[in-house]
Coordinates of C-alpha atoms and ligand atoms in Angstrom, one line a residue:
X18 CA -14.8 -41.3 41.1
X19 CA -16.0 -38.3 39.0
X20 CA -15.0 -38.8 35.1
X21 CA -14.3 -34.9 34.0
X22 CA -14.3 -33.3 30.7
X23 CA -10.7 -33.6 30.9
X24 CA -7.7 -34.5 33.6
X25 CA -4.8 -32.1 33.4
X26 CA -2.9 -33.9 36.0
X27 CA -3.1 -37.7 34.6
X28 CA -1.5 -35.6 31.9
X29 CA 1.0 -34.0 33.7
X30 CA 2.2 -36.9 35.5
X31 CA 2.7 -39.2 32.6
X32 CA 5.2 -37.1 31.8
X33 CA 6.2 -35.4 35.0
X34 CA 9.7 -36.3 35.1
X35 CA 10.3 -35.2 31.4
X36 CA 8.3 -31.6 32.5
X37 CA 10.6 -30.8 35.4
X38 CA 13.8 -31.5 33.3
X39 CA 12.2 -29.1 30.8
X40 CA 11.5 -26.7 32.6
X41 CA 14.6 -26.8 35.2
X42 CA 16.9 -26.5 32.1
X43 CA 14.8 -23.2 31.1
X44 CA 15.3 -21.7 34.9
X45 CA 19.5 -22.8 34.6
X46 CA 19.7 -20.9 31.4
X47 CA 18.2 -17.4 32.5
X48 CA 16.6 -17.4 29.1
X49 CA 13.0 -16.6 29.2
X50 CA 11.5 -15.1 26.3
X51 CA 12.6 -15.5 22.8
X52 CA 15.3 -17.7 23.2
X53 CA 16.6 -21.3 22.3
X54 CA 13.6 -23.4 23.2
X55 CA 10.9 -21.1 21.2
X56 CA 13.6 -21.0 18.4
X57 CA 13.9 -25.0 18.6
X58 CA 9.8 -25.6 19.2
X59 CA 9.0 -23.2 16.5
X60 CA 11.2 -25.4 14.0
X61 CA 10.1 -28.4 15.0
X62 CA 6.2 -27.5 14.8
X63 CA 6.5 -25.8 11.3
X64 CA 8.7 -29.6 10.2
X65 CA 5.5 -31.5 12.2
X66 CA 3.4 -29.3 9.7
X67 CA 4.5 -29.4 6.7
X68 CA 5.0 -25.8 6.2
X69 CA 8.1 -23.4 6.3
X70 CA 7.7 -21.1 9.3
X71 CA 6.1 -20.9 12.4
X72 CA 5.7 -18.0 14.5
X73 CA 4.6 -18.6 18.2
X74 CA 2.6 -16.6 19.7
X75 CA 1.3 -15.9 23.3
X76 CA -2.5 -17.4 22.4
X77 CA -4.6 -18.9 20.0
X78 CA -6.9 -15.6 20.1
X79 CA -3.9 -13.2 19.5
X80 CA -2.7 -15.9 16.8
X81 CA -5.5 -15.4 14.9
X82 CA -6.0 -11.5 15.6
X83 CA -1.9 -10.9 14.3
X84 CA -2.8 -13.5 11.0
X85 CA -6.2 -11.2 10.5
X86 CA -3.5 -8.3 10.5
X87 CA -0.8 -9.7 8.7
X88 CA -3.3 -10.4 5.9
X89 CA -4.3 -6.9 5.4
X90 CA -7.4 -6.9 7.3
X91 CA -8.5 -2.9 8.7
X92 CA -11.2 -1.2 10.4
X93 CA -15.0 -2.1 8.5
X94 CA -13.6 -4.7 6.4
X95 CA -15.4 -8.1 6.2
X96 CA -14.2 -11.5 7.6
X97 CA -15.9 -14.7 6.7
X98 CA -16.4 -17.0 9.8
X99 CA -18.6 -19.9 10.5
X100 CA -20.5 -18.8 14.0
X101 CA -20.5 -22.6 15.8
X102 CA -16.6 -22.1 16.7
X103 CA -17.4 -20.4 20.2
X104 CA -16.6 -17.0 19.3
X105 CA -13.1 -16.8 19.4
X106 CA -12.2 -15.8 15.7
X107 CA -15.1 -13.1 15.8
X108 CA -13.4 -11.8 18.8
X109 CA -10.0 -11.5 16.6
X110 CA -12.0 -10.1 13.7
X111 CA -13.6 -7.7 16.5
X112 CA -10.2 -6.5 17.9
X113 CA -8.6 -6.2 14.6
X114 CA -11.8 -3.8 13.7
X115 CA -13.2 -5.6 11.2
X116 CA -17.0 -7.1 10.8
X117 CA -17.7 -10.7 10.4
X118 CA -19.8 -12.5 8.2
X119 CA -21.1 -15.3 9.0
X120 CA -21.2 -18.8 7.2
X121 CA -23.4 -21.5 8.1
X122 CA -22.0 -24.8 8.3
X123 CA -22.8 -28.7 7.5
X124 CA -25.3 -29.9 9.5
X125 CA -23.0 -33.3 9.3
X126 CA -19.9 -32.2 9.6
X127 CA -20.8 -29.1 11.4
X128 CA -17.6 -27.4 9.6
X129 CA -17.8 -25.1 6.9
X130 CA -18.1 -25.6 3.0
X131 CA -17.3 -24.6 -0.4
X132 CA -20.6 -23.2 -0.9
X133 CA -21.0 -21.4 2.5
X134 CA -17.1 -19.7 1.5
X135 CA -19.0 -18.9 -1.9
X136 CA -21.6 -16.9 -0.3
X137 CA -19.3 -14.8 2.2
X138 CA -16.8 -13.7 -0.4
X139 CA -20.3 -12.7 -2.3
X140 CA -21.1 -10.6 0.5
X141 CA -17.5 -8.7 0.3
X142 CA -15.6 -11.2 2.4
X143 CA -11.4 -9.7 2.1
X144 CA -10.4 -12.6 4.3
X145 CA -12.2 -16.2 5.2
X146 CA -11.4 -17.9 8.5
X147 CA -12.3 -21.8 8.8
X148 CA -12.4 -23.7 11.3
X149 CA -11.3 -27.4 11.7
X150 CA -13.8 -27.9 14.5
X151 CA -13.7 -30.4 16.8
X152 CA -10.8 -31.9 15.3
X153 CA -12.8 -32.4 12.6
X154 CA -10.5 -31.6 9.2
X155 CA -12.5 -29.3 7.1
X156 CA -12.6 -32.1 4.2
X157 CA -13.4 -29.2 1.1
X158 CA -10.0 -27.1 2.1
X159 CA -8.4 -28.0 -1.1
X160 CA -11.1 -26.8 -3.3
X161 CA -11.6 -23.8 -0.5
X162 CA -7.8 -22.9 -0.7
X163 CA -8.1 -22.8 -4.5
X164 CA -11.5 -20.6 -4.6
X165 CA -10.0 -18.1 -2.0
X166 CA -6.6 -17.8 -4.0
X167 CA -8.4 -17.5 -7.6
X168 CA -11.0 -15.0 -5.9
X169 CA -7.4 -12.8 -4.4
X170 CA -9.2 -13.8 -1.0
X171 CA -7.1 -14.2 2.6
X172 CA -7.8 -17.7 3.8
X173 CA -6.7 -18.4 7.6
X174 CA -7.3 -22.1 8.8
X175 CA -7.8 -21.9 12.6
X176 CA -6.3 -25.2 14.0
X177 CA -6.7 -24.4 17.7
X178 CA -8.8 -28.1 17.6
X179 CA -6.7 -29.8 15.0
X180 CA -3.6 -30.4 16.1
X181 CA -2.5 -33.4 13.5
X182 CA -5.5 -34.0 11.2
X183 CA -4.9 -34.9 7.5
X184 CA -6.8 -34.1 4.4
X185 CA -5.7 -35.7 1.4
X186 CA -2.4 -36.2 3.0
X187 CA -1.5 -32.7 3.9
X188 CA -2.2 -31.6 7.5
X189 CA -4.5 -29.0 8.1
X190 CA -2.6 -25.7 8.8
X191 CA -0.8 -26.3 5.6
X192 CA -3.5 -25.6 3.6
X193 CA -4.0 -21.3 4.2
X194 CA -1.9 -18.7 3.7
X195 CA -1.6 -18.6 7.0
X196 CA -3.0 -20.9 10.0
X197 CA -3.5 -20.7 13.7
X198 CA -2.8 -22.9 16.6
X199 CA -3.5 -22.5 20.3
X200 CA -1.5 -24.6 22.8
X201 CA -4.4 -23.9 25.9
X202 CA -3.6 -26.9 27.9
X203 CA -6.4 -29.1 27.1
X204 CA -5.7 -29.1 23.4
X205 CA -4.4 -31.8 21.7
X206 CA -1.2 -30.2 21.9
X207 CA -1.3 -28.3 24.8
X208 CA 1.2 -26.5 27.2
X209 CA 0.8 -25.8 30.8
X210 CA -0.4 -22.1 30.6
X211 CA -1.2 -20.3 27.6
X212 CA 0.3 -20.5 23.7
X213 CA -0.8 -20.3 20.6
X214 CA 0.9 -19.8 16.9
X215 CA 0.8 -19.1 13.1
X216 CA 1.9 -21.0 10.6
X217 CA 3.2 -20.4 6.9
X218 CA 5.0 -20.6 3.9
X219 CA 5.6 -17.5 2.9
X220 CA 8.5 -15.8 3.8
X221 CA 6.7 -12.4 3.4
X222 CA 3.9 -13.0 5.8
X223 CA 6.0 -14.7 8.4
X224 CA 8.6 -11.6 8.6
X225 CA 5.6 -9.5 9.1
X226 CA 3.9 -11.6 12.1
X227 CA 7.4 -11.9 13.4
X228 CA 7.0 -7.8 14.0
X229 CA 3.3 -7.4 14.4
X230 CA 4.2 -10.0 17.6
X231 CA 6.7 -8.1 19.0
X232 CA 6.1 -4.2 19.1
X233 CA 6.1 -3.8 15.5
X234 CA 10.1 -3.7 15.8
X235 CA 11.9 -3.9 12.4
X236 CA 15.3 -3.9 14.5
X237 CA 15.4 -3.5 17.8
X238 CA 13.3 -0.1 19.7
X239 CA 13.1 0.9 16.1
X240 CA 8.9 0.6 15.2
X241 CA 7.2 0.0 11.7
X242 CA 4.9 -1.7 11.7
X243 CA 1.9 -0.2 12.8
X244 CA -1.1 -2.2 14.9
X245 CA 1.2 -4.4 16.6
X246 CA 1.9 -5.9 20.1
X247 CA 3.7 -7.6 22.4
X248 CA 2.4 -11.2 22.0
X249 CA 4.8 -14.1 22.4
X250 CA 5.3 -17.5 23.8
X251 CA 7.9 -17.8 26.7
X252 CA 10.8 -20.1 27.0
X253 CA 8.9 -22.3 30.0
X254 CA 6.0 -23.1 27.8
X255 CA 8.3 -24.0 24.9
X256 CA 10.2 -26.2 26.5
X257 CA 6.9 -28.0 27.8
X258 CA 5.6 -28.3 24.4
X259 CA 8.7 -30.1 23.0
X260 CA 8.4 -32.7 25.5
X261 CA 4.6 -33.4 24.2
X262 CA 4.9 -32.7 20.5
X263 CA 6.9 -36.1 19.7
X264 CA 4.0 -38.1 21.6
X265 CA 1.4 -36.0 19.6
X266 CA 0.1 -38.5 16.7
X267 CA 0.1 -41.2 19.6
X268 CA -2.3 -39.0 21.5
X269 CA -4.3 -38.4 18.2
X270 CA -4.5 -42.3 17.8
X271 CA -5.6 -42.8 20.8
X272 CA -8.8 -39.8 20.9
X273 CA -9.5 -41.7 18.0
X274 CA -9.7 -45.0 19.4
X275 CA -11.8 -43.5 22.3
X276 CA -14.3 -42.1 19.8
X277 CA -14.1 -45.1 17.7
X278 CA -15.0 -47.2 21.0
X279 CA -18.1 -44.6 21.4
X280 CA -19.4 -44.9 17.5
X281 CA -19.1 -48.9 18.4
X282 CA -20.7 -49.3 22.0
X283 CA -23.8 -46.2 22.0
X284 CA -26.7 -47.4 21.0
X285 CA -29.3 -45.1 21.9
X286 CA -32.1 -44.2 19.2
X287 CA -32.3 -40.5 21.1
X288 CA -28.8 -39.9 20.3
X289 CA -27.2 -38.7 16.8
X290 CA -23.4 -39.9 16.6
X291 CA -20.9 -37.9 14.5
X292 CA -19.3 -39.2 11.2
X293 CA -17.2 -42.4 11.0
X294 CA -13.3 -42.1 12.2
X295 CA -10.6 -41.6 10.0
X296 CA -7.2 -39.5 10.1
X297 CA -8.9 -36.3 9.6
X298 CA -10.5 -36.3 12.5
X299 CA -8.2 -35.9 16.1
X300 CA -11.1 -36.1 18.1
X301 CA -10.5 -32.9 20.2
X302 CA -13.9 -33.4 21.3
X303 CA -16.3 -36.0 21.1
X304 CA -19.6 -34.0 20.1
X305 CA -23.2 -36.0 20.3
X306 CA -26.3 -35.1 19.3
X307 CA -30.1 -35.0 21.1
X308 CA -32.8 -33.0 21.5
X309 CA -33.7 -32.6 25.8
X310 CA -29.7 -32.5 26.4
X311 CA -30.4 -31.0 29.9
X312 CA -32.2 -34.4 30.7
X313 CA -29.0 -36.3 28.9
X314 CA -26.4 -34.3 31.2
X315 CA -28.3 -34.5 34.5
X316 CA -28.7 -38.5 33.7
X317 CA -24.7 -38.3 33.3
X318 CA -24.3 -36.3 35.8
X319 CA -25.7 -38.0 38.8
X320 CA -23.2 -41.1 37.7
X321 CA -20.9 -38.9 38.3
X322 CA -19.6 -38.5 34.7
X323 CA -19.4 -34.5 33.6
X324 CA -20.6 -33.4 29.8
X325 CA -20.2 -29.8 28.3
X326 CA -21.5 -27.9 25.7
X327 CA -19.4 -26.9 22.8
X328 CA -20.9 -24.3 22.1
X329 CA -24.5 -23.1 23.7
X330 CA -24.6 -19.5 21.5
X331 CA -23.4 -18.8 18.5
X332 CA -21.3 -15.5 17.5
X333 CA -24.2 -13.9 15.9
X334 CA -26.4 -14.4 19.3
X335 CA -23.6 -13.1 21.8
X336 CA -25.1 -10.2 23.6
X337 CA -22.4 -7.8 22.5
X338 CA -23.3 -8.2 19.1
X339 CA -26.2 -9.7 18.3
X340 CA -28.4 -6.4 17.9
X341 CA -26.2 -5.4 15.0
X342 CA -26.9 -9.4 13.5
X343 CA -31.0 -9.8 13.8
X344 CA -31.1 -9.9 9.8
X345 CA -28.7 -13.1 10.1
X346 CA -30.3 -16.8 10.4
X347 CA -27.6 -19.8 10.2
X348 CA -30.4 -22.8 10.6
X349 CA -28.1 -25.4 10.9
X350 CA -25.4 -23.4 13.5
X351 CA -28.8 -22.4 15.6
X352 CA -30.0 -26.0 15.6
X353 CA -26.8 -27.3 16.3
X354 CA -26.0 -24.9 19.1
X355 CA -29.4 -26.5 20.8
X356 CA -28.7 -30.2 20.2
X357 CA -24.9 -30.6 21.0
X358 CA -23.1 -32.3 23.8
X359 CA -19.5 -33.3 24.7
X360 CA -18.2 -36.6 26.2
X361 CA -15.3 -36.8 28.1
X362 CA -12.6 -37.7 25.3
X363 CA -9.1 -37.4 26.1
X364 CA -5.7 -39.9 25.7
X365 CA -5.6 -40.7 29.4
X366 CA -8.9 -42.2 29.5
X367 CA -9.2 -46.0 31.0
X368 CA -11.2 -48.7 29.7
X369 CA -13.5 -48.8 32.9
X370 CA -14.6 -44.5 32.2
X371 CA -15.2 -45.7 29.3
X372 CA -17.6 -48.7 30.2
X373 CA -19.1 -46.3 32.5
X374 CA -19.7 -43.7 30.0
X375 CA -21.2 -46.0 27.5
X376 CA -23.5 -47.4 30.0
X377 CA -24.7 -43.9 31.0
X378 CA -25.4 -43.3 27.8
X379 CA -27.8 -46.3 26.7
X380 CA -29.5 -46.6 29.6
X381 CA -30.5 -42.8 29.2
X382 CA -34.5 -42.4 28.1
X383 CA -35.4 -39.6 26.9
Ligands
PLP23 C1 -9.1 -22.6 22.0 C2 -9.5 -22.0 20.7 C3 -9.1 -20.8 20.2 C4 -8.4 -19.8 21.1 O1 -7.2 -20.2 21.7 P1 -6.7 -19.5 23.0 O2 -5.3 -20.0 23.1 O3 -7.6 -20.0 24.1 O4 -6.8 -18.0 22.9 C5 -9.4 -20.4 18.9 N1 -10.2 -21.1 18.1 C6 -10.7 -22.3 18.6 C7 -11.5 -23.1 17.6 C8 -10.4 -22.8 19.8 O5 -10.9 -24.0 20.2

């Protein structure tokens, strides 16, 4: 039996019986966008939060692209954005016609820091983006938060991978002006086609992603808001994510237990773990370390156990950008971009993937 990156359908049939309830009461109501089950999610995710508001949205690209907006960015201004976070916030920063900049990250906890924020509001940074990667909670976003708001800088947390963590008690999301989470199904909460959302407590903000989601309508057919779209998350896909959002921290625990039961049982001097487990960490993925990684994968591979790579180019060396970026060297994001690898690492997982995984893994020579 292969052991995949991830298994959608032990996922959906855990909860199989709850999903077709969900998604047969949505089909007897007629109600399909906008209605009572985006209305009821979008409550309960903004109480699971911590914050006041939550405005879904149709992605977790869009998400980010309508909080980039709603924050004032315009054409040529500057968006801070580490460059190890697969390119989806420079493609928001892209669309919105802005220009990132781009922050290197830890080499430990390969998120963003203080000191990397520092340098991109130096550079003339309007709005900063971090990333909670990996499921990884940024563990400076207090001191962040407070350098961003004392410096009149936009700060956006992107959550896509986060889904739960806490930092000093808060969850991340509550820690921005505004945050974004994508509901892609394989993320920690995830619904069965696309979603994403923003996050906030101000009243101001969240009136103003409510248009720039929907047209830019103020009242109905009537348009002021300029730069907006239609982006929004339908009735089917809400109703799916209230059946999974109560069993969320449960599937948080149990990632961590999986990527607790990694840190224990690989012992392989070739291979550099990640940090020790703890509740800011939802271990969306479980990201190793090695130089030769082709030789890692292909050992995995032919026991039948799949790997990824999270992510193999950073933003400043994707082809449609990197000409404008050859001045730009992020050592530790370039490194890291060579070295990384994901194991399979998902709540479903059994005992004996686990065994097999481990013993991939140590009897791998480099
Ligand atoms: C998945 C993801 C997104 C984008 O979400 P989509 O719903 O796929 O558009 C943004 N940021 C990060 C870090 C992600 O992992």
């Amino acid at each position: 039996m292969n052991i995949l990156i991830n298994n959608l359908s032990d996922r959906i049939s855990s909860k199989e019986e709850k999903l077709l309830q969900a998604v047969h009461n949505v089909l007897k109501s007629g109600m399909i966008v906008l209605g009572p089950e985006v209305k009821a999610f979008e409550a309960e995710f903004a109480k699971y939060v911590g914050v006041t508001h939550c405005i879904s949205m149709a992605n977790g690209t869009d998400s980010l692209e309508l909080s980039l907006k709603a924050l004032g960015v315009e054409k040529n201004d500057k968006v801070g954005t580490a460059a190890n976070a697969g390119m989806y916030t420079t493609t928001a920063v892209l669309a919105a016609g802005a220009t990132p900049v781009f922050m290197d990250v830890d080499f430990k906890t390969r998120n963003a820091t203080l000191d990397s924020v520092k340098t991109a509001i130096s550079a003339g940074a309007k709005v900063i983006v971090v990333t909670h990667l990996y499921g990884q909670g940024v563990k400076e976003i207090e001191q962040i938060a407070d350098y961003c708001k004392n410096h009149n800088v936009g700060l956006i947390e992107d959550c896509a991978q986060a889904h739960g963590a806490i930092i000093n008690d808060k969850m991340v999301g509550s820690f921005g002006d505004v945050a974004s989470f994508s509901f892609y199904p394989t993320k920690n909460l995830g619904a069965l086609g696309d979603g994403g959302a923003v996050v906030t407590n101000s009243d101001t903000l969240a009136d103003t992603l409510r248009r720039l989601r929907q047209y830019g309508w103020s009242t109905k057919y009537h348009v002021d808001l300029k730069n907006s779209r239609n982006s929004r998350l339908d009735e089917i896909q809400a109703a799916i994510l209230r059946v999974f959002l109560p069993q969320l921290d449960q599937d948080n625990q149990k990632r961590r237990d999986i990527a607790a039961y990694y840190l224990k049982n690989i012992k392989n001097e070739h291979i550099v773990m990640p940090q020790m487990i703890d509740e800011s960490y939802v271990a969306h993925l479980f990201v190793v370390q090695c130089q030769n990684r082709e030789s890692l994968k292909a050992h995995l591979f032919e026991k039948h156990i799949y790997t990824d790579i999270h992510y193999p180019v950073p933003d400043h060396k994707q082809s449609i950008i990197s000409s404008e970026f050859t001045d730009v060297t992020l050592a530790n994001t370039e490194q890291l971009s060579n070295e990384v690898i994901t194991l399979p690492c998902y709540p479903e997982m059994t005992l004996e993937q686990l065994e097999t995984i481990v013993e991939g893994v140590n009897s791998w020579r480099k």
